[in-house]
PDB file of C-alpha atoms in Angstrom:
ATOM      1  CA  UNK A   2      28.321 -17.998   9.033  1.00  0.00           C
ATOM      2  CA  UNK A   3      29.558 -14.405   8.473  1.00  0.00           C
ATOM      3  CA  UNK A   4      28.757 -12.568   5.321  1.00  0.00           C
ATOM      4  CA  UNK A   5      31.529 -11.531   3.044  1.00  0.00           C
ATOM      5  CA  UNK A   6      31.931  -7.839   2.793  1.00  0.00           C
ATOM      6  CA  UNK A   7      32.655  -5.845  -0.377  1.00  0.00           C
ATOM      7  CA  UNK A   8      36.279  -4.670  -0.796  1.00  0.00           C
ATOM      8  CA  UNK A   9      35.137  -1.116  -1.543  1.00  0.00           C
ATOM      9  CA  UNK A  10      34.693   1.297   1.228  1.00  0.00           C
ATOM     10  CA  UNK A  11      31.171   2.317   0.066  1.00  0.00           C
ATOM     11  CA  UNK A  12      29.358  -0.872  -1.197  1.00  0.00           C
ATOM     12  CA  UNK A  13      26.747   1.355  -3.042  1.00  0.00           C
ATOM     13  CA  UNK A  14      29.314   3.258  -4.931  1.00  0.00           C
ATOM     14  CA  UNK A  15      29.810   2.264  -8.671  1.00  0.00           C
ATOM     15  CA  UNK A  16      33.159   0.963  -9.739  1.00  0.00           C
ATOM     16  CA  UNK A  17      35.035   3.399 -11.901  1.00  0.00           C
ATOM     17  CA  UNK A  18      35.313   0.924 -14.846  1.00  0.00           C
ATOM     18  CA  UNK A  19      31.493   0.414 -15.070  1.00  0.00           C
ATOM     19  CA  UNK A  20      30.053   1.669 -18.299  1.00  0.00           C
ATOM     20  CA  UNK A  21      27.136   4.174 -17.999  1.00  0.00           C
ATOM     21  CA  UNK A  22      25.033   5.269 -20.981  1.00  0.00           C
ATOM     22  CA  UNK A  23      24.838   9.064 -21.088  1.00  0.00           C
ATOM     23  CA  UNK A  24      22.428   9.312 -24.112  1.00  0.00           C
ATOM     24  CA  UNK A  25      20.806   7.164 -26.696  1.00  0.00           C
ATOM     25  CA  UNK A  26      19.511   7.872 -30.287  1.00  0.00           C
ATOM     26  CA  UNK A  27      16.419   5.805 -30.100  1.00  0.00           C
ATOM     27  CA  UNK A  28      15.086   7.533 -33.396  1.00  0.00           C
ATOM     28  CA  UNK A  29      18.029   6.071 -35.253  1.00  0.00           C
ATOM     29  CA  UNK A  30      16.653   2.670 -34.762  1.00  0.00           C
ATOM     30  CA  UNK A  31      13.217   3.715 -36.238  1.00  0.00           C
ATOM     31  CA  UNK A  32      14.553   5.797 -39.233  1.00  0.00           C
ATOM     32  CA  UNK A  33      17.448   3.556 -40.285  1.00  0.00           C
ATOM     33  CA  UNK A  34      18.460  -0.086 -40.764  1.00  0.00           C
ATOM     34  CA  UNK A  35      21.602  -0.441 -38.839  1.00  0.00           C
ATOM     35  CA  UNK A  36      24.127  -2.704 -40.770  1.00  0.00           C
ATOM     36  CA  UNK A  37      27.050  -2.597 -38.460  1.00  0.00           C
ATOM     37  CA  UNK A  38      28.213  -0.782 -35.413  1.00  0.00           C
ATOM     38  CA  UNK A  39      31.693   0.515 -34.403  1.00  0.00           C
ATOM     39  CA  UNK A  40      32.897   1.899 -31.002  1.00  0.00           C
ATOM     40  CA  UNK A  41      34.804   5.244 -31.320  1.00  0.00           C
ATOM     41  CA  UNK A  42      36.412   7.435 -28.739  1.00  0.00           C
ATOM     42  CA  UNK A  43      35.238  10.990 -28.566  1.00  0.00           C
ATOM     43  CA  UNK A  44      37.819  13.927 -28.410  1.00  0.00           C
ATOM     44  CA  UNK A  45      36.394  16.478 -25.930  1.00  0.00           C
ATOM     45  CA  UNK A  46      37.738  19.619 -24.044  1.00  0.00           C
ATOM     46  CA  UNK A  47      37.596  19.847 -20.284  1.00  0.00           C
ATOM     47  CA  UNK A  48      34.231  21.450 -19.926  1.00  0.00           C
ATOM     48  CA  UNK A  49      32.635  19.140 -22.506  1.00  0.00           C
ATOM     49  CA  UNK A  50      33.570  15.905 -20.700  1.00  0.00           C
ATOM     50  CA  UNK A  51      32.067  17.337 -17.552  1.00  0.00           C
ATOM     51  CA  UNK A  52      28.881  18.142 -19.186  1.00  0.00           C
ATOM     52  CA  UNK A  53      28.859  14.761 -20.861  1.00  0.00           C
ATOM     53  CA  UNK A  54      29.389  13.030 -17.345  1.00  0.00           C
ATOM     54  CA  UNK A  55      26.513  14.910 -15.999  1.00  0.00           C
ATOM     55  CA  UNK A  56      24.254  13.696 -18.991  1.00  0.00           C
ATOM     56  CA  UNK A  57      23.734  16.958 -20.735  1.00  0.00           C
ATOM     57  CA  UNK A  58      24.313  15.715 -24.220  1.00  0.00           C
ATOM     58  CA  UNK A  59      21.829  15.251 -27.101  1.00  0.00           C
ATOM     59  CA  UNK A  60      22.708  13.228 -30.284  1.00  0.00           C
ATOM     60  CA  UNK A  61      19.175  13.175 -31.713  1.00  0.00           C
ATOM     61  CA  UNK A  62      20.077  15.025 -34.909  1.00  0.00           C
ATOM     62  CA  UNK A  63      23.656  14.135 -35.041  1.00  0.00           C
ATOM     63  CA  UNK A  64      25.526  12.328 -37.739  1.00  0.00           C
ATOM     64  CA  UNK A  65      29.252  11.315 -38.529  1.00  0.00           C
ATOM     65  CA  UNK A  66      31.182  12.449 -41.642  1.00  0.00           C
ATOM     66  CA  UNK A  67      34.435  11.075 -42.747  1.00  0.00           C
ATOM     67  CA  UNK A  68      36.687  13.468 -44.565  1.00  0.00           C
ATOM     68  CA  UNK A  69      40.426  13.888 -45.146  1.00  0.00           C
ATOM     69  CA  UNK A  70      41.277  10.625 -43.272  1.00  0.00           C
ATOM     70  CA  UNK A  71      39.292  11.683 -40.111  1.00  0.00           C
ATOM     71  CA  UNK A  72      35.719  10.920 -38.874  1.00  0.00           C
ATOM     72  CA  UNK A  73      33.744  14.083 -37.363  1.00  0.00           C
ATOM     73  CA  UNK A  74      30.682  14.004 -35.201  1.00  0.00           C
ATOM     74  CA  UNK A  75      28.383  16.705 -36.474  1.00  0.00           C
ATOM     75  CA  UNK A  76      25.275  18.320 -35.013  1.00  0.00           C
ATOM     76  CA  UNK A  77      25.764  16.918 -31.525  1.00  0.00           C
ATOM     77  CA  UNK A  78      24.745  19.284 -28.729  1.00  0.00           C
ATOM     78  CA  UNK A  79      26.615  19.268 -25.440  1.00  0.00           C
ATOM     79  CA  UNK A  80      25.237  21.961 -23.074  1.00  0.00           C
ATOM     80  CA  UNK A  81      27.736  24.504 -21.647  1.00  0.00           C
ATOM     81  CA  UNK A  82      29.196  23.510 -18.304  1.00  0.00           C
ATOM     82  CA  UNK A  83      27.645  25.708 -15.617  1.00  0.00           C
ATOM     83  CA  UNK A  84      30.919  26.398 -13.832  1.00  0.00           C
ATOM     84  CA  UNK A  85      32.962  26.775 -17.075  1.00  0.00           C
ATOM     85  CA  UNK A  86      33.146  30.608 -17.054  1.00  0.00           C
ATOM     86  CA  UNK A  87      35.447  31.836 -19.942  1.00  0.00           C
ATOM     87  CA  UNK A  88      36.648  28.293 -20.735  1.00  0.00           C
ATOM     88  CA  UNK A  89      33.321  27.049 -21.973  1.00  0.00           C
ATOM     89  CA  UNK A  90      32.935  25.336 -25.237  1.00  0.00           C
ATOM     90  CA  UNK A  91      30.870  25.870 -28.310  1.00  0.00           C
ATOM     91  CA  UNK A  92      27.657  23.598 -27.816  1.00  0.00           C
ATOM     92  CA  UNK A  93      27.465  22.218 -31.439  1.00  0.00           C
ATOM     93  CA  UNK A  94      30.972  22.210 -32.626  1.00  0.00           C
ATOM     94  CA  UNK A  95      32.206  19.325 -34.703  1.00  0.00           C
ATOM     95  CA  UNK A  96      33.915  16.730 -32.627  1.00  0.00           C
ATOM     96  CA  UNK A  97      36.610  14.226 -33.717  1.00  0.00           C
ATOM     97  CA  UNK A  98      35.935  10.580 -33.449  1.00  0.00           C
ATOM     98  CA  UNK A  99      38.959   8.504 -32.477  1.00  0.00           C
ATOM     99  CA  UNK A 100      39.354   5.456 -34.710  1.00  0.00           C
ATOM    100  CA  UNK A 101      41.955   3.347 -36.145  1.00  0.00           C
ATOM    101  CA  UNK A 102      43.223   4.174 -39.561  1.00  0.00           C
ATOM    102  CA  UNK A 103      41.935   0.919 -40.959  1.00  0.00           C
ATOM    103  CA  UNK A 104      38.485   1.538 -39.539  1.00  0.00           C
ATOM    104  CA  UNK A 105      38.362   5.090 -40.856  1.00  0.00           C
ATOM    105  CA  UNK A 106      39.290   3.814 -44.436  1.00  0.00           C
ATOM    106  CA  UNK A 107      36.650   1.157 -44.373  1.00  0.00           C
ATOM    107  CA  UNK A 108      33.959   3.569 -43.047  1.00  0.00           C
ATOM    108  CA  UNK A 109      34.851   6.233 -45.730  1.00  0.00           C
ATOM    109  CA  UNK A 110      34.804   3.786 -48.396  1.00  0.00           C
ATOM    110  CA  UNK A 111      31.408   2.219 -47.439  1.00  0.00           C
ATOM    111  CA  UNK A 112      29.700   5.635 -46.873  1.00  0.00           C
ATOM    112  CA  UNK A 113      30.632   6.683 -50.220  1.00  0.00           C
ATOM    113  CA  UNK A 114      28.082   4.243 -51.559  1.00  0.00           C
ATOM    114  CA  UNK A 115      24.589   5.556 -52.179  1.00  0.00           C
ATOM    115  CA  UNK A 116      22.243   5.695 -49.253  1.00  0.00           C
ATOM    116  CA  UNK A 117      24.642   4.800 -46.521  1.00  0.00           C
ATOM    117  CA  UNK A 118      25.423   7.080 -43.596  1.00  0.00           C
ATOM    118  CA  UNK A 119      27.053   7.015 -40.143  1.00  0.00           C
ATOM    119  CA  UNK A 120      24.677   7.627 -37.270  1.00  0.00           C
ATOM    120  CA  UNK A 121      25.602   7.804 -33.534  1.00  0.00           C
ATOM    121  CA  UNK A 122      23.519   5.382 -31.577  1.00  0.00           C
ATOM    122  CA  UNK A 123      24.602   5.978 -28.053  1.00  0.00           C
ATOM    123  CA  UNK A 124      27.280   7.855 -25.901  1.00  0.00           C
ATOM    124  CA  UNK A 125      28.541   6.279 -22.811  1.00  0.00           C
ATOM    125  CA  UNK A 126      31.402   6.388 -20.312  1.00  0.00           C
ATOM    126  CA  UNK A 127      33.850   3.415 -20.466  1.00  0.00           C
ATOM    127  CA  UNK A 128      36.468   3.685 -17.707  1.00  0.00           C
ATOM    128  CA  UNK A 129      37.498   7.384 -17.780  1.00  0.00           C
ATOM    129  CA  UNK A 130      36.764   7.862 -21.513  1.00  0.00           C
ATOM    130  CA  UNK A 131      33.656   8.992 -23.436  1.00  0.00           C
ATOM    131  CA  UNK A 132      32.884   6.582 -26.101  1.00  0.00           C
ATOM    132  CA  UNK A 133      30.341   6.822 -28.996  1.00  0.00           C
ATOM    133  CA  UNK A 134      28.759   3.753 -30.654  1.00  0.00           C
ATOM    134  CA  UNK A 135      28.335   4.698 -34.395  1.00  0.00           C
ATOM    135  CA  UNK A 136      26.196   2.692 -36.738  1.00  0.00           C
ATOM    136  CA  UNK A 137      26.581   2.187 -40.451  1.00  0.00           C
ATOM    137  CA  UNK A 138      23.040   2.792 -41.534  1.00  0.00           C
ATOM    138  CA  UNK A 139      20.799   2.851 -44.565  1.00  0.00           C
ATOM    139  CA  UNK A 140      17.584   4.946 -44.387  1.00  0.00           C
ATOM    140  CA  UNK A 141      14.269   3.347 -44.284  1.00  0.00           C
ATOM    141  CA  UNK A 142      11.288   4.358 -46.380  1.00  0.00           C
ATOM    142  CA  UNK A 143       7.878   5.026 -44.944  1.00  0.00           C
ATOM    143  CA  UNK A 144       6.508   1.461 -45.562  1.00  0.00           C
ATOM    144  CA  UNK A 145       9.512  -0.123 -44.154  1.00  0.00           C
ATOM    145  CA  UNK A 146       8.976   1.832 -40.929  1.00  0.00           C
ATOM    146  CA  UNK A 147       5.346   0.638 -40.823  1.00  0.00           C
ATOM    147  CA  UNK A 148       6.440  -2.959 -41.361  1.00  0.00           C
ATOM    148  CA  UNK A 149       8.907  -2.605 -38.441  1.00  0.00           C
ATOM    149  CA  UNK A 150       6.234  -1.291 -36.166  1.00  0.00           C
ATOM    150  CA  UNK A 151       3.844  -4.179 -36.998  1.00  0.00           C
ATOM    151  CA  UNK A 152       6.630  -6.806 -36.574  1.00  0.00           C
ATOM    152  CA  UNK A 153       7.529  -5.265 -33.160  1.00  0.00           C
ATOM    153  CA  UNK A 154       3.819  -5.136 -32.110  1.00  0.00           C
ATOM    154  CA  UNK A 155       3.294  -8.856 -33.171  1.00  0.00           C
ATOM    155  CA  UNK A 156       6.557  -9.899 -31.178  1.00  0.00           C
ATOM    156  CA  UNK A 157       5.182  -8.035 -28.041  1.00  0.00           C
ATOM    157  CA  UNK A 158       1.813  -9.775 -28.413  1.00  0.00           C
ATOM    158  CA  UNK A 159       3.488 -13.274 -28.870  1.00  0.00           C
ATOM    159  CA  UNK A 160       5.638 -12.621 -25.730  1.00  0.00           C
ATOM    160  CA  UNK A 161       2.546 -11.628 -23.710  1.00  0.00           C
ATOM    161  CA  UNK A 162       0.653 -14.714 -24.946  1.00  0.00           C
ATOM    162  CA  UNK A 163       3.679 -17.057 -23.963  1.00  0.00           C
ATOM    163  CA  UNK A 164       3.946 -15.441 -20.437  1.00  0.00           C
ATOM    164  CA  UNK A 165       0.213 -15.698 -19.861  1.00  0.00           C
ATOM    165  CA  UNK A 166       0.298 -19.431 -20.966  1.00  0.00           C
ATOM    166  CA  UNK A 167       3.251 -20.214 -18.698  1.00  0.00           C
ATOM    167  CA  UNK A 168       1.496 -18.558 -15.780  1.00  0.00           C
ATOM    168  CA  UNK A 169      -1.894 -20.334 -16.077  1.00  0.00           C
TER     169      UNK A 169
END
């Protein structure tokens, strides 16, 4: 019986609609309790999207700020594009997040509460567009961080014990 062949010319090539994570903010999950997440588009210039597609973006110290009916991504760093010449971009400029007006109003209202902030969790390519997953977050105190680490370690040990019991 003959094997069915892929319809694509190169079977190892990724389809264009596949999502690929460009960068993740793993520290955000340690420093904050994520209450809710929102997917937002990212308004970029030509050289910025080329740098993002090549994985040269850092959101480690970034945050989002809602002001005047718009949401901005601050402190994110996109490395200058190597072939960008005079058209290159400013690496840490504020970038506009593309959200619906209803979502912007909700996020602006919620972040005005004490202790809540918008933190970018990951940046990825979806179709042909750059997207940011933004989390509504509340900061953790030191003892909360320690408790989270202990809980994670206990879950890991329990999983190991279960796998060992199922093998033997």
